[in-house]
PDB file of N, CA and C in Angstrom:
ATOM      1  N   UNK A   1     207.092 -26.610 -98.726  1.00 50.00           N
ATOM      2  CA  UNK A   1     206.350 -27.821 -99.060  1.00 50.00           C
ATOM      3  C   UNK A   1     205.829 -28.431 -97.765  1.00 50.00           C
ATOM      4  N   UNK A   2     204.562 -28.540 -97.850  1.00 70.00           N
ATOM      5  CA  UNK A   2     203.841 -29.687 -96.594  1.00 70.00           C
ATOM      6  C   UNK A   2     204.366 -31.021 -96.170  1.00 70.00           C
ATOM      7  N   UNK A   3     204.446 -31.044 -94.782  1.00 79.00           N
ATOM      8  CA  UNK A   3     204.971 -32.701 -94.820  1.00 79.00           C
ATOM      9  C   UNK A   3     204.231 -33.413 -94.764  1.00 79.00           C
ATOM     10  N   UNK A   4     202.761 -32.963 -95.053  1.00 91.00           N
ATOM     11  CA  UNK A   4     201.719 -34.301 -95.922  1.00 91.00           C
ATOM     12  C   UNK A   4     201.764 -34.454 -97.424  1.00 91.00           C
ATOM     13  N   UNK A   5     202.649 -33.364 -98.104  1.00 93.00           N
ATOM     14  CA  UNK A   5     202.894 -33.708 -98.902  1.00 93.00           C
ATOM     15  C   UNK A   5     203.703 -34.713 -99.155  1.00 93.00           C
ATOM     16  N   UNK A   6     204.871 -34.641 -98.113  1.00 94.00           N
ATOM     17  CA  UNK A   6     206.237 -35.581 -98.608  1.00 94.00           C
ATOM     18  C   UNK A   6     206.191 -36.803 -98.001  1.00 94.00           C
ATOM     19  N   UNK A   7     204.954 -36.413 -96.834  1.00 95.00           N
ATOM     20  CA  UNK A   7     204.560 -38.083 -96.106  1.00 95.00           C
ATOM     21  C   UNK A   7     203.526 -38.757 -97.035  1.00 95.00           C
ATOM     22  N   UNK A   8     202.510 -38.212 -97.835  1.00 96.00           N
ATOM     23  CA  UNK A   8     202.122 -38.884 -98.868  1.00 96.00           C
ATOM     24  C   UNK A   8     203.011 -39.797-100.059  1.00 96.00           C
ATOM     25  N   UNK A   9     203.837 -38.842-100.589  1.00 97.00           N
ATOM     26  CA  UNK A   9     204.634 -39.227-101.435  1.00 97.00           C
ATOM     27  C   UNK A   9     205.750 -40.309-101.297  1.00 97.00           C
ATOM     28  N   UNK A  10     206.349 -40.330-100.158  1.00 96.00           N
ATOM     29  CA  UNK A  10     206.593 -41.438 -99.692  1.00 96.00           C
ATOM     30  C   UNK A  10     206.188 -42.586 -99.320  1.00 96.00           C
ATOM     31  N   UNK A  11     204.964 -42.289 -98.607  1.00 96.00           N
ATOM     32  CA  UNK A  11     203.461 -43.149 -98.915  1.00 96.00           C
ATOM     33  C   UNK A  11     203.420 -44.230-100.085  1.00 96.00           C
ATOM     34  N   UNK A  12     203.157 -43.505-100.919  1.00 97.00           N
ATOM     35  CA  UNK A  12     203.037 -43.706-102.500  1.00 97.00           C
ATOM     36  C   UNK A  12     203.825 -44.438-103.247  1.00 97.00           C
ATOM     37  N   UNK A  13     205.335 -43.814-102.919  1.00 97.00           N
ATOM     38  CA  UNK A  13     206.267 -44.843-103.252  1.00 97.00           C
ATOM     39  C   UNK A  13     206.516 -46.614-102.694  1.00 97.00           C
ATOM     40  N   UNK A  14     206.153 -46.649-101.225  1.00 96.00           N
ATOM     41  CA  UNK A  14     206.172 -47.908-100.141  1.00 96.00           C
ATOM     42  C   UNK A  14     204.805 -48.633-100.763  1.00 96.00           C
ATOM     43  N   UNK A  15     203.924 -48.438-101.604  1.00 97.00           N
ATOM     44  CA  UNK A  15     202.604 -48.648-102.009  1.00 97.00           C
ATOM     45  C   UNK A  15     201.685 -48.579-101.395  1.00 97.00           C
ATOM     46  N   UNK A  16     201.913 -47.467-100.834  1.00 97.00           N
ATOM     47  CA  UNK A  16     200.029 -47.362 -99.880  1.00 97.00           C
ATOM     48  C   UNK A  16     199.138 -46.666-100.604  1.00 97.00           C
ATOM     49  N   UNK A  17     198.359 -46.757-100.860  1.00 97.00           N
ATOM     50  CA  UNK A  17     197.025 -46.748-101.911  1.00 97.00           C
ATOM     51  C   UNK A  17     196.810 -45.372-100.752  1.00 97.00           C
ATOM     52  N   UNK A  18     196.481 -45.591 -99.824  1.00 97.00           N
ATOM     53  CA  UNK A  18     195.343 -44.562 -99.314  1.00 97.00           C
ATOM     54  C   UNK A  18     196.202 -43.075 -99.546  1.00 97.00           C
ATOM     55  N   UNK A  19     197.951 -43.491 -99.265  1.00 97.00           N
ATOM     56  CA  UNK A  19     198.626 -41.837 -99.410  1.00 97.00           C
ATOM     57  C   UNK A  19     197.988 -41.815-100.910  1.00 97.00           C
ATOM     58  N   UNK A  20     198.062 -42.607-102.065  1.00 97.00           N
ATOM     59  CA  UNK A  20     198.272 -42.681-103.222  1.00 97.00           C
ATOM     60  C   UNK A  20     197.047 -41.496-103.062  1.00 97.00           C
ATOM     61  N   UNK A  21     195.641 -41.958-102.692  1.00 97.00           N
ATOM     62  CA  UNK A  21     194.510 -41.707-103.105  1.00 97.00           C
ATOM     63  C   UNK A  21     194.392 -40.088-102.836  1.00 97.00           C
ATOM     64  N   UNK A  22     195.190 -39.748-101.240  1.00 96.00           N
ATOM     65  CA  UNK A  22     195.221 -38.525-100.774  1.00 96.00           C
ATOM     66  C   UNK A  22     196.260 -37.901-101.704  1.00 96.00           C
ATOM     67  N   UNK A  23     197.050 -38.172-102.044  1.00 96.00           N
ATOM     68  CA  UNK A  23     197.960 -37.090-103.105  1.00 96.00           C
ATOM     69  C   UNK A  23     197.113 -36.795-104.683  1.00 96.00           C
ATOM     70  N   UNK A  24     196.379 -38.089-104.616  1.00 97.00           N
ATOM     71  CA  UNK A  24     195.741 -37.661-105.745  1.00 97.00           C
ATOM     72  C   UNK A  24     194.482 -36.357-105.470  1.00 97.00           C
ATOM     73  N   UNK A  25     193.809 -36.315-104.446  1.00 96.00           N
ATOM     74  CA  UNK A  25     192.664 -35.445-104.317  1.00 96.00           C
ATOM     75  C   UNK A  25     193.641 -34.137-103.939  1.00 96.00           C
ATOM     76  N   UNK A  26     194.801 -34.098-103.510  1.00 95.00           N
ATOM     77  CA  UNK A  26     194.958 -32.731-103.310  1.00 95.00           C
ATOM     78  C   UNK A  26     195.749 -32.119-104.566  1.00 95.00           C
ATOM     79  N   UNK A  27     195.913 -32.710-105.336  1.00 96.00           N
ATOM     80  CA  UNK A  27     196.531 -32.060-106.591  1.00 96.00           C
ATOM     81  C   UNK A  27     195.606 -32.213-107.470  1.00 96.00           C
ATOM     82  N   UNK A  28     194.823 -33.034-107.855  1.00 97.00           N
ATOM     83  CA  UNK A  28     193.807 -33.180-109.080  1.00 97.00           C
ATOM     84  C   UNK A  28     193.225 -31.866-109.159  1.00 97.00           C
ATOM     85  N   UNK A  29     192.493 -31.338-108.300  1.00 97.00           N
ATOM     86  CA  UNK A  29     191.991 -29.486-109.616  1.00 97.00           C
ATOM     87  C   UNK A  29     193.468 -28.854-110.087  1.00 97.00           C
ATOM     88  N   UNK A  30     193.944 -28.695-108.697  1.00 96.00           N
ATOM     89  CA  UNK A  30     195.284 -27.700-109.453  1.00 96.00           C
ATOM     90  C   UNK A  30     195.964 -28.117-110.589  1.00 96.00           C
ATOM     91  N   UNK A  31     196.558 -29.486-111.091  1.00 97.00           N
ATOM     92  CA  UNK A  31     196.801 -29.521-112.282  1.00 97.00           C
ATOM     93  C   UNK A  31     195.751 -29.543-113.479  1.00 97.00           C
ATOM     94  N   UNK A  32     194.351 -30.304-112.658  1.00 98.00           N
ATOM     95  CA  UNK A  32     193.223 -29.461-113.772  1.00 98.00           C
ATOM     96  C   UNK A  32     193.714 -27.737-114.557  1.00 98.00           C
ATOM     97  N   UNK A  33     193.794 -27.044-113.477  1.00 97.00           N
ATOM     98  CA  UNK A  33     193.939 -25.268-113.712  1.00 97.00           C
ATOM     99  C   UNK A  33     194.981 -25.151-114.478  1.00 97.00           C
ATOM    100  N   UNK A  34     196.109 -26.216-113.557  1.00 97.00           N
ATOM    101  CA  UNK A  34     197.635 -25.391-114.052  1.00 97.00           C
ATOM    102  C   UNK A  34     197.330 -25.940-116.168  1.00 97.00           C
ATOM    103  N   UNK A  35     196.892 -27.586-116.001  1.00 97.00           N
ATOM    104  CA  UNK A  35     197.041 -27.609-117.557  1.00 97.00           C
ATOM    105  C   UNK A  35     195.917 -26.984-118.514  1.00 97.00           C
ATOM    106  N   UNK A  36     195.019 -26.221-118.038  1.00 97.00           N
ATOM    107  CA  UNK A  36     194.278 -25.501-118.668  1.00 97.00           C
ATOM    108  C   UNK A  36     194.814 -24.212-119.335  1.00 97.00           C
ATOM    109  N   UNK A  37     196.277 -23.679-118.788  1.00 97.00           N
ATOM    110  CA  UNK A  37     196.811 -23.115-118.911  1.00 97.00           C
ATOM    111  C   UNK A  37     197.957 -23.377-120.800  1.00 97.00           C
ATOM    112  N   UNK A  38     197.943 -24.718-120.587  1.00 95.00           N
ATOM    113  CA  UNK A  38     198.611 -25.552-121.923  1.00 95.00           C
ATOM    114  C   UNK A  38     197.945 -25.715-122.640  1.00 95.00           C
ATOM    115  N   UNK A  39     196.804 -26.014-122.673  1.00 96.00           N
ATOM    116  CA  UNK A  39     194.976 -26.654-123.518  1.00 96.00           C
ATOM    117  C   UNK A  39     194.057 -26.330-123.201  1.00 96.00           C
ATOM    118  N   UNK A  40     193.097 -25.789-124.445  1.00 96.00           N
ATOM    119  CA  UNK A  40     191.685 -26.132-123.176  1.00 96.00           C
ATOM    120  C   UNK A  40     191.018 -27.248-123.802  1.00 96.00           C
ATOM    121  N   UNK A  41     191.388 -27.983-123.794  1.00 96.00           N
ATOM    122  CA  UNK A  41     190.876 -29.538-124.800  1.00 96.00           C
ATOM    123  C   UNK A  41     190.938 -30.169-122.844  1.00 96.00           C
ATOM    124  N   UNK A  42     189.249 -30.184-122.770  1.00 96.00           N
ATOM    125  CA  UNK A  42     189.557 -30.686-121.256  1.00 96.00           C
ATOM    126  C   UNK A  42     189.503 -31.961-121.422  1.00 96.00           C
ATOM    127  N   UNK A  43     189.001 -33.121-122.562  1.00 96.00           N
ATOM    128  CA  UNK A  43     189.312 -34.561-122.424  1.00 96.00           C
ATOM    129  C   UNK A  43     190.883 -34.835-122.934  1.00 96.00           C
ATOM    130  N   UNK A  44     191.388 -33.930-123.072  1.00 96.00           N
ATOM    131  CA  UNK A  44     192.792 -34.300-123.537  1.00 96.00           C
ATOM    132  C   UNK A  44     193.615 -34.382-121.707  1.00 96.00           C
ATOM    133  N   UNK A  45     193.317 -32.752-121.033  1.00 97.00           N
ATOM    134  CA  UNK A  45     193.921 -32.842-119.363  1.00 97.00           C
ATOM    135  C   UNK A  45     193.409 -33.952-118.748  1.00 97.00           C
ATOM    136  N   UNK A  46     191.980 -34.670-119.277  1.00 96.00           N
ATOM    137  CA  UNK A  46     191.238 -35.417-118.114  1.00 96.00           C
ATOM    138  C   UNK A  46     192.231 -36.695-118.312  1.00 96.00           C
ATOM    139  N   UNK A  47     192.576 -36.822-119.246  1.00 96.00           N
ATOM    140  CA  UNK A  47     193.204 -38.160-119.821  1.00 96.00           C
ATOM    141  C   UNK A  47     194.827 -37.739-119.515  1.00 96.00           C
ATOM    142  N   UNK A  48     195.421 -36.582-119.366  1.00 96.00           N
ATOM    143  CA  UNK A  48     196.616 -36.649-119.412  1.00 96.00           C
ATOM    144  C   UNK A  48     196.416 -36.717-117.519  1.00 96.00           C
ATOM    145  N   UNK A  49     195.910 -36.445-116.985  1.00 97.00           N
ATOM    146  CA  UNK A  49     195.907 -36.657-116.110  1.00 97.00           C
ATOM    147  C   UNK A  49     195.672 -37.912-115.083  1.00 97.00           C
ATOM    148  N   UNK A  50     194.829 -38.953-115.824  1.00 97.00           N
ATOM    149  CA  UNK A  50     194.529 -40.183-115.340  1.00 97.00           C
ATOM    150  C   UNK A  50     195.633 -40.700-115.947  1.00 97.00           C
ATOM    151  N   UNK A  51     196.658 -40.798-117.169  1.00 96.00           N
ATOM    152  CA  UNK A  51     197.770 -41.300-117.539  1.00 96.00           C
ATOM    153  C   UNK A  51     198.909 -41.250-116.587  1.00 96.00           C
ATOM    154  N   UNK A  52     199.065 -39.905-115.831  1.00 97.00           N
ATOM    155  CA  UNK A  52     200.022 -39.456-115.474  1.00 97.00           C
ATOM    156  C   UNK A  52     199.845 -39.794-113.715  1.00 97.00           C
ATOM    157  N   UNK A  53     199.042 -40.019-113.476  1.00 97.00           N
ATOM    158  CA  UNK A  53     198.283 -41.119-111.696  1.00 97.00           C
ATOM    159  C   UNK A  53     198.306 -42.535-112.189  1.00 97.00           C
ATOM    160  N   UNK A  54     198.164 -43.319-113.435  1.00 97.00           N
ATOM    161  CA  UNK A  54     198.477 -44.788-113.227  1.00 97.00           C
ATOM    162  C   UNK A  54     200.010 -44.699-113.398  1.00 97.00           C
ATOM    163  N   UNK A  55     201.024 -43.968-114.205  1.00 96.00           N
ATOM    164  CA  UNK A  55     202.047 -43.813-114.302  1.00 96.00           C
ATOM    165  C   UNK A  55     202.922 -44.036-112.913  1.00 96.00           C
ATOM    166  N   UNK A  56     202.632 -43.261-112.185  1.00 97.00           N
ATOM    167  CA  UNK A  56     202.818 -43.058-111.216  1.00 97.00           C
ATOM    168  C   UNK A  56     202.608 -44.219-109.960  1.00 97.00           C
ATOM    169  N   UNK A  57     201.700 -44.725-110.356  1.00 97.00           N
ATOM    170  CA  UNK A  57     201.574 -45.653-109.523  1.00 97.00           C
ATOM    171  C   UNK A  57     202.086 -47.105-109.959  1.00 97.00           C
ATOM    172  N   UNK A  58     202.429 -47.099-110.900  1.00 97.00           N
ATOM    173  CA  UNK A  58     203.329 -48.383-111.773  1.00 97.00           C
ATOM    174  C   UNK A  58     204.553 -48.047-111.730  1.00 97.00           C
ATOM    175  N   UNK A  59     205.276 -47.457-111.644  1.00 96.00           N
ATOM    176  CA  UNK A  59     206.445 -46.612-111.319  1.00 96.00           C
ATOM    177  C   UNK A  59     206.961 -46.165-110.158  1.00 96.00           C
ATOM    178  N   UNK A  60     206.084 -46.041-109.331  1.00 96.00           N
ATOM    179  CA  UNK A  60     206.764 -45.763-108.064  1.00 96.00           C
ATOM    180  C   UNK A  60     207.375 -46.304-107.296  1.00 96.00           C
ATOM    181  N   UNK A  61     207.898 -47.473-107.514  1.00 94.00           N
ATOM    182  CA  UNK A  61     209.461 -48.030-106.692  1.00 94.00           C
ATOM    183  C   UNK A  61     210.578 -47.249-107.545  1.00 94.00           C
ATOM    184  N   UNK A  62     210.097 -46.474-108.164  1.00 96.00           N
ATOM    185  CA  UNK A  62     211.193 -46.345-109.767  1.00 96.00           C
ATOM    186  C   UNK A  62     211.496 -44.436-109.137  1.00 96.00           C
ATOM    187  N   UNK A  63     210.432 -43.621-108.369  1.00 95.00           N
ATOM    188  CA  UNK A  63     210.443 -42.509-108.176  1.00 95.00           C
ATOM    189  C   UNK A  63     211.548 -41.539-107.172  1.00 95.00           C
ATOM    190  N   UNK A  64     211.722 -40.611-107.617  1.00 94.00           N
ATOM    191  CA  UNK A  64     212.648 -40.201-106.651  1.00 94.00           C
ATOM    192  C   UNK A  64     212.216 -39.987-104.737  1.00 94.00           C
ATOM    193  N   UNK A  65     212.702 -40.476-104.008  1.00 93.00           N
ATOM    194  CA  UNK A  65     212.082 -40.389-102.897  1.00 93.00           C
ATOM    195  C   UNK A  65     212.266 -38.628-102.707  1.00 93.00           C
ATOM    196  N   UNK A  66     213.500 -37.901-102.759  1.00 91.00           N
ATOM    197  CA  UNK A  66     213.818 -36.505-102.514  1.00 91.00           C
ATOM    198  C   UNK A  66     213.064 -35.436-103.394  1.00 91.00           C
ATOM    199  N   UNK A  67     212.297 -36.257-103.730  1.00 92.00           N
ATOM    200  CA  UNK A  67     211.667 -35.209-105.296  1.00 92.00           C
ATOM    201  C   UNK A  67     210.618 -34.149-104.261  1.00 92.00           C
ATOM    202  N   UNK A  68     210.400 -33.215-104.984  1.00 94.00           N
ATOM    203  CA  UNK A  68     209.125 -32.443-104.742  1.00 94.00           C
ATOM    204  C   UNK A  68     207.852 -32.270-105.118  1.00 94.00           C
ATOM    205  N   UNK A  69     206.751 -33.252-104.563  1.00 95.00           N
ATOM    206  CA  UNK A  69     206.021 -34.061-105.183  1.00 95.00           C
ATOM    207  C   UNK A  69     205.335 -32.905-106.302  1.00 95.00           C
ATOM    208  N   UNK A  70     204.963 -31.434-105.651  1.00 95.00           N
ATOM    209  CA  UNK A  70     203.866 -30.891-106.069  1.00 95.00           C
ATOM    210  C   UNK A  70     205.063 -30.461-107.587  1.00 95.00           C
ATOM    211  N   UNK A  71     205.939 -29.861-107.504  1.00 95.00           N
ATOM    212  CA  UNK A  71     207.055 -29.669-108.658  1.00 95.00           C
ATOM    213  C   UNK A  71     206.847 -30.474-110.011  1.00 95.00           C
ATOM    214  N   UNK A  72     207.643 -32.278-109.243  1.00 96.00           N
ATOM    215  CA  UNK A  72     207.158 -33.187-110.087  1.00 96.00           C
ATOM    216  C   UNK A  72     205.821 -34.169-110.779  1.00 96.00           C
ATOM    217  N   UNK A  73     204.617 -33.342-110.011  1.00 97.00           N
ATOM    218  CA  UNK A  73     203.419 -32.968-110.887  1.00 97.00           C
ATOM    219  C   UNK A  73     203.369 -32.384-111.845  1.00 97.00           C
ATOM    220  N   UNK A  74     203.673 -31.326-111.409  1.00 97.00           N
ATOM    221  CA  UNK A  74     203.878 -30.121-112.405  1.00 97.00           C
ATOM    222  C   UNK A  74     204.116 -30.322-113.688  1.00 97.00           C
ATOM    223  N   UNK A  75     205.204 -30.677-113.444  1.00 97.00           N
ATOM    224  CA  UNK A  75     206.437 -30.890-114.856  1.00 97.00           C
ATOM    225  C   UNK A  75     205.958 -32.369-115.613  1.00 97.00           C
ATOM    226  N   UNK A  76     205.361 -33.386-114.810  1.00 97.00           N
ATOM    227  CA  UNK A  76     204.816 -34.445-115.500  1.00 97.00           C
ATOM    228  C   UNK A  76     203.690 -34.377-116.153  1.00 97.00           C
ATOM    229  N   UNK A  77     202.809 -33.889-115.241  1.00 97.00           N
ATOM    230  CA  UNK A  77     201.369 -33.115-116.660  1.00 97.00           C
ATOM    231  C   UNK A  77     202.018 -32.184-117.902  1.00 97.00           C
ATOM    232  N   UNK A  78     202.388 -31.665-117.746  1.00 97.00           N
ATOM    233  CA  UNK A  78     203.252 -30.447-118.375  1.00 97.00           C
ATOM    234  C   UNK A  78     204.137 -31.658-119.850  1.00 97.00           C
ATOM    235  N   UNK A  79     204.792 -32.646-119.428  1.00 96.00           N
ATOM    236  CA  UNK A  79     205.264 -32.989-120.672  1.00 96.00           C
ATOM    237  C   UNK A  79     204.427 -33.954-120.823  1.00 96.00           C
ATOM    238  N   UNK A  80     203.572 -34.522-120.287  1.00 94.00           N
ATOM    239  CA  UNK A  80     202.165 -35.801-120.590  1.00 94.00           C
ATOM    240  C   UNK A  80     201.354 -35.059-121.825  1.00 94.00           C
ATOM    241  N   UNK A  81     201.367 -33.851-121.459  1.00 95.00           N
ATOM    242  CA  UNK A  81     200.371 -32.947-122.540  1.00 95.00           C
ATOM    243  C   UNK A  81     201.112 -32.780-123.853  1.00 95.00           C
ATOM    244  N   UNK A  82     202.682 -31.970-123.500  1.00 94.00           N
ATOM    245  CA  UNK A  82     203.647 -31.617-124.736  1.00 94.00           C
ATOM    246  C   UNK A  82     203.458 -33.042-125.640  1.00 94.00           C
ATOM    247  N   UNK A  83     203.723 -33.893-124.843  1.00 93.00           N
ATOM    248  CA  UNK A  83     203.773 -35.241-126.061  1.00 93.00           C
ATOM    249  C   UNK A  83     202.765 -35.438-126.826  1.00 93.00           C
ATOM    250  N   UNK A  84     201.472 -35.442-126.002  1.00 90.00           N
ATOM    251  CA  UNK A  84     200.603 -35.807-126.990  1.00 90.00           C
ATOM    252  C   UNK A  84     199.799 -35.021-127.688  1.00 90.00           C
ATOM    253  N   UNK A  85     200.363 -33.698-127.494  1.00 89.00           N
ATOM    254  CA  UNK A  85     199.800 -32.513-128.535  1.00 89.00           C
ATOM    255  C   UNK A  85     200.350 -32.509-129.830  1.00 89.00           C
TER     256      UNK A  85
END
């Protein structure tokens, strides 16, 4: 794992918008791809995906600091979608 990843994410958690903004541009296609893989209903990913970035950002005093950000992407698009399928 990158430590711009985990310096973002920590970022993110302390509320800095700009890590916020950079974690968001470097994961936004890849979970595009990865949940294309679950759906191809792309306003369903576009939306599980803008759900799952305000989530995140309303929540993040709440987040694990030790987490693995790109992991717990993963797995959060991943059940953002399961639910609302």
């Amino acid at each position: 794992m990158s430590a711009d990843w985990k310096k973002d994410w920590r970022g993110l958690i302390e509320g800095d918008r700009e890590a916020f903004r950079r974690l968001y541009e470097k994961s936004v296609d890849e979970l595009f791809n990865y949940a294309s893989r679950i759906t191809k209903d792309e306003g369903l990913i576009e939306d599980g995906i803008q759900d799952l970035y305000i989530k995140l950002w309303e929540r993040r005093a709440r987040l694990p600091v030790e987490a693995h950000p790109k992991a717990y992407l993963y797995t959060s698009i991943r059940n953002n979608l399961i639910r609302v399928m």
